[in-house]
Structures are given as C-alpha cells and as structure tokens.
Coordinates of C-alpha atoms and ligand atoms in Angstrom, one line a residue:
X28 CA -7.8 16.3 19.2
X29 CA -6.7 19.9 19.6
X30 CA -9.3 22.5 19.0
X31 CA -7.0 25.1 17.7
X32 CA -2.9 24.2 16.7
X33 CA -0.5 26.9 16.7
X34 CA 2.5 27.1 14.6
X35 CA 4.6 30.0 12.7
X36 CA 2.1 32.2 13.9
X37 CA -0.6 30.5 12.0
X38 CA -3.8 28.7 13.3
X39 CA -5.0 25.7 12.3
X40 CA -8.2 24.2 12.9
X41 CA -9.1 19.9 13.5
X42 CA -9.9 18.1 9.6
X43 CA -9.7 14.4 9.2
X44 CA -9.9 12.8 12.4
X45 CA -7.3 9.9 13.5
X46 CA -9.8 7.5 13.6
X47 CA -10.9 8.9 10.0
X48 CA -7.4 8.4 8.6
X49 CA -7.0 5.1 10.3
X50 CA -10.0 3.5 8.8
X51 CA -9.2 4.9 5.0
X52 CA -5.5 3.4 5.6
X53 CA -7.7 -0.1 6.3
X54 CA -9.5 0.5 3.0
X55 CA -6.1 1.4 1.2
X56 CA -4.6 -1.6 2.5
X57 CA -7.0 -3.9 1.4
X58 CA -7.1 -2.9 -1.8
X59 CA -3.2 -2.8 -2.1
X60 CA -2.9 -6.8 -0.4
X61 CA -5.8 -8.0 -3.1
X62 CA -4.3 -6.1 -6.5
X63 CA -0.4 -7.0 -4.8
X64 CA -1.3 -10.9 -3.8
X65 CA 1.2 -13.7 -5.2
X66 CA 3.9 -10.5 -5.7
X67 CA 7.2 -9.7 -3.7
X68 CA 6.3 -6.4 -3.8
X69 CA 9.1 -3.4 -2.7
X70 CA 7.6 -0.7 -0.7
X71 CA 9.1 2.5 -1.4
X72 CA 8.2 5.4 1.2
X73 CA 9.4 8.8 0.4
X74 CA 10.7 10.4 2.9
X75 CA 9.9 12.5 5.2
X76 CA 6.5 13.5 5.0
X77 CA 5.1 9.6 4.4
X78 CA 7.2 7.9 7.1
X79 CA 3.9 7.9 9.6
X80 CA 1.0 6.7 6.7
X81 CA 3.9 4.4 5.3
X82 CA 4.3 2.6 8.9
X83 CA 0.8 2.2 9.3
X84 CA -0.2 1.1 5.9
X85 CA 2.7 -1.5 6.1
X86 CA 1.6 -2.4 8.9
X87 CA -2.2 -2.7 7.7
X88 CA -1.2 -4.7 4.3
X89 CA 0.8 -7.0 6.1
X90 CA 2.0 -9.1 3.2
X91 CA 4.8 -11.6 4.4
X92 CA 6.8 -11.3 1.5
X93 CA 6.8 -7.9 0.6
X94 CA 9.9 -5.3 1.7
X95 CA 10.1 -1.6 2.8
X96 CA 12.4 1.0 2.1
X97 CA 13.0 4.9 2.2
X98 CA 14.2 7.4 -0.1
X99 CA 14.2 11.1 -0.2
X100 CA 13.2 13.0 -3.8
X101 CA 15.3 16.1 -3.9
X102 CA 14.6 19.2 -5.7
X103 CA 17.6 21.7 -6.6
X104 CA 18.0 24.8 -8.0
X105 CA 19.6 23.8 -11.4
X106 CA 22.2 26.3 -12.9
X107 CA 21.3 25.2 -16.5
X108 CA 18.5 26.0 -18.7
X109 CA 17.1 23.2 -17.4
X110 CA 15.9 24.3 -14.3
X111 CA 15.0 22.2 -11.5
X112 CA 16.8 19.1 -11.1
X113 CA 15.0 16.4 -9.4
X114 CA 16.8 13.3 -7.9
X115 CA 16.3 10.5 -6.0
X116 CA 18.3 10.0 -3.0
X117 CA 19.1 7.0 -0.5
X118 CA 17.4 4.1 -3.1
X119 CA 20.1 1.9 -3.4
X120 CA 17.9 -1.4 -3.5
X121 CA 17.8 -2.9 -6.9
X122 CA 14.2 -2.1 -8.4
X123 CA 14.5 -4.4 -11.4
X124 CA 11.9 -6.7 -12.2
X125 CA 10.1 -5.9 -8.8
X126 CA 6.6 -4.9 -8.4
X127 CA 7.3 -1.6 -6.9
X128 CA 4.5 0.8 -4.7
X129 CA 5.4 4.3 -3.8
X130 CA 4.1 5.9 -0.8
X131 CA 3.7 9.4 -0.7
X132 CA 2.0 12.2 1.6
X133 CA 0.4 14.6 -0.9
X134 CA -0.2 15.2 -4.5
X135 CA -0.5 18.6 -4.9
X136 CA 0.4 19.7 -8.5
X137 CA 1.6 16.2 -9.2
X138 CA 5.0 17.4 -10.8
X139 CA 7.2 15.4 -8.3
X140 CA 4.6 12.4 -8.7
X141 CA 5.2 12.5 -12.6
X142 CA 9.0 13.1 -11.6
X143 CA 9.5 10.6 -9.4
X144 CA 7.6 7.8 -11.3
X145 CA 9.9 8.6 -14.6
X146 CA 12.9 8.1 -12.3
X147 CA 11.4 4.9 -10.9
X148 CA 10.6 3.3 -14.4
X149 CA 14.3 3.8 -15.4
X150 CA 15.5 1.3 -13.5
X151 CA 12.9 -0.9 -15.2
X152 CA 10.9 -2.1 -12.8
X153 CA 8.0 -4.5 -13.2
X154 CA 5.4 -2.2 -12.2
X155 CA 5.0 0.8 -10.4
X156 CA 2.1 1.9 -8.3
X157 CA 1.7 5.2 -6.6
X158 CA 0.1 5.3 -3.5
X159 CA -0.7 8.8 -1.7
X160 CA -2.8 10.2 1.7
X161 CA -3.9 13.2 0.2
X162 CA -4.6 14.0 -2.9
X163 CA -5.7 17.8 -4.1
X164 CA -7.2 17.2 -7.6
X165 CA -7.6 20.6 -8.3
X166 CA -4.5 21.5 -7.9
X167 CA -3.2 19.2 -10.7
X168 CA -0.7 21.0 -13.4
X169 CA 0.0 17.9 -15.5
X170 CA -3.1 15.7 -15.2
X171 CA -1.6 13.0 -12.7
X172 CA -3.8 10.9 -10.9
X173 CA -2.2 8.3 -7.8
X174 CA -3.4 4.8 -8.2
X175 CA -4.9 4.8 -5.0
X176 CA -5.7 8.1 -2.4
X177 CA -7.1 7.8 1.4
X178 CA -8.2 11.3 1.1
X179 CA -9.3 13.4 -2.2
X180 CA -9.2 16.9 -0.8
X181 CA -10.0 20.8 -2.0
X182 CA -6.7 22.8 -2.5
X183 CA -6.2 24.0 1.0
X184 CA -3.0 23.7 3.5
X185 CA -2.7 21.0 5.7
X186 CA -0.4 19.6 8.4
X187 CA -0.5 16.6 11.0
X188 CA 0.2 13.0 10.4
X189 CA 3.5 13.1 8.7
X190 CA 2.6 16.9 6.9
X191 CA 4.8 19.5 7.8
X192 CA 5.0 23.6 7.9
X193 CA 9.0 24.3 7.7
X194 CA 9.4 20.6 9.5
X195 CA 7.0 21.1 12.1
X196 CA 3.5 19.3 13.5
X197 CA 4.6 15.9 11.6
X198 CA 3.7 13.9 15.1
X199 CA 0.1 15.6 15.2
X200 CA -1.7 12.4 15.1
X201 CA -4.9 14.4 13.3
X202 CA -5.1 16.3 10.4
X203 CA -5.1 20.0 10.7
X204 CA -6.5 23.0 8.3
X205 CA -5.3 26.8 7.9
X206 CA -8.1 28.1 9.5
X207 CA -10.4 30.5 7.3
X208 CA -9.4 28.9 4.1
X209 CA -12.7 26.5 3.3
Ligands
IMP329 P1 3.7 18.5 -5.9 O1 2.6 17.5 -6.1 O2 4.8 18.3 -6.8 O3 3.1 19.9 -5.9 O4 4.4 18.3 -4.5 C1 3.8 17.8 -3.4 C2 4.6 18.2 -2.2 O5 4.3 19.5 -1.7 C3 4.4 17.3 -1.0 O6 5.2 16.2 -1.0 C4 4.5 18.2 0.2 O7 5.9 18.2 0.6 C5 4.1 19.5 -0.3 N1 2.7 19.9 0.0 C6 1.7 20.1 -0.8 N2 0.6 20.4 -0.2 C7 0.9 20.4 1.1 C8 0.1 20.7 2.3 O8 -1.1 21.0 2.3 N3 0.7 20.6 3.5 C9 2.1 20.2 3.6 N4 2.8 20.0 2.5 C10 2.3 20.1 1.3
MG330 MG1 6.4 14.8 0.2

C-alpha cells in the first residue's frame, strides 16, 4: 500500500486495507449464497464504479446457477420541470420473475439507490436486493438503507477499488482518504 496517492492535485492517505476489503467481500458473500440458495439469481453490477467489488464478490458467492450482467445508471440534465432524468442503460436481459441483486460501489445520499431500485421493480421482478461496498449513512437524503454493506463509513471522499476522482485511481487495489478530512 501507498503511503500517500496523488491525483488532481489532491492527496490521499491509506483507509481500508485490501486484505480488509477482501475479508468483508467473504462475509458479504456468504450471507448473499445462504439468503440466495435454491434461486437463479441475476447479478446486476452497475457500472463502472462496482466492476472490481462485483468480480470479486461473484467470484466469492460462487453460486452455479446464478448469472452476471452490467448496466450503467445515467443521470441527465432534464430540460423539463422535472429535472434530472435518470435511466438505465445497457440492461437488456429480461428481469421478470428473477430474483435480482444489485451491486453497487457507494451509497452516498441514496437518491440513485432509491432511483435505480424503482426502475428495477418495473420490470417486475421477483425480488430485488441491493448490495453496496460503501455505505455513508450520514449522508442519506431519503432514508435508504442497502440490504447488505462491506463497509459503513463517515461522510468523507474516497477512491481505490473501483472508486474514482474524474475516472481516475479505479485499479488502486486499497482504499484511499482525502487526507485532513477525519
Ligand atoms: P448517491 O448515493 O445518489 O449520492 O450517489 C452515489 C454515487 O456518488 C456513487 O455511485 C459514486 O459514483 C459517487 N460517490 C459518492 N461518494 C463517493 C466517494 O467518496 N468517492 C467516489 N465516488 C463517490
Ligand atoms: Mg456508482
């Protein structure tokens, strides 16, 4: 692990560990493969900041008859009154009936969480399940909680592990801080 990462002109210091992120992924997954067991579930990783915990928790739940797939969750600028249009982009697997888990890197406010999972449910699934790495409880806006988190953490800025700043440090096998913000 590096002792300082430099990126954008900001410094970050060393957080969660890789070995610290592997073993919650192995507590994740276990709970996933008993609460999923006799399902077909459909893995649903939202891309691109969960593609790295989405390979290894795949990996860790290892059921035989479960399937993975990717979709991005856009966010535009809406012209209407509306205001931001959310969409989801690249799922063209049909949900219906299946036991669905989404994977996701961060809860933050939880609006795309709340989003997403509306979107989800109208292509009537059997279930849903939201699965996240991070989750910042105190940042919430609308009360969302994931059914399962590897990490609770304060409200701070993070990158490594899939996490980005403007698409950058997602290979960073450790979790990094903005330093001076605990
Ligand atoms: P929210 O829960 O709707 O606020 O959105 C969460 C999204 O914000 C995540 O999918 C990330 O793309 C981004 N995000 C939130 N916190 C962080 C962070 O600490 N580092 C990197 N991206 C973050
Ligand atoms: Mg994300």
């Amino acid at each position: 692990m590096e002792n300082k990462v430099r990126v954008n002109g900001m410094t970050f210091v060393p957080y969660l560990t890789a070995e610290e992120i592997q073993r919650q992924v192995k507590r994740i997954a276990d709970d996933l493969r008993r609460d999923l067991e006799g399902k077909d579930p459909i893995f649903l990783c939202v891309l691109n900041g969960a593609f790295i915990f989405a390979a290894d928790l795949y990996r860790e739940v290892n059921l035989p008859d479960s399937v993975i797939t990717f979709m991005r969750y856009k966010s535009y600028e809406g012209t209407s009154t509306t205001g931001n249009v959310k969409q989801i982009v690249g799922l063209y697997e049909d949900i219906k009936g299946k036991d669905v888990v989404i994977i996701e890197d961060i809860v933050d406010t939880g609006l795309t969480a709340e989003r997403m999972i509306a979107d989800i449910k109208e292509r009537e699934p059997a279930s849903v399940r939201f699965v996240t790495l991070l989750h910042k409880p105190e940042s919430s806006r609308n009360g969302f909680k994931p059914d399962y988190a590897a990490f609770e953490i304060p409200p701070k800025f993070i990158i490594g592990y899939g996490l980005d700043l403007d698409g950058k440090t997602r290979g960073l096998k450790d979790i990094y801080v903005l330093e001076n913000e605990d």
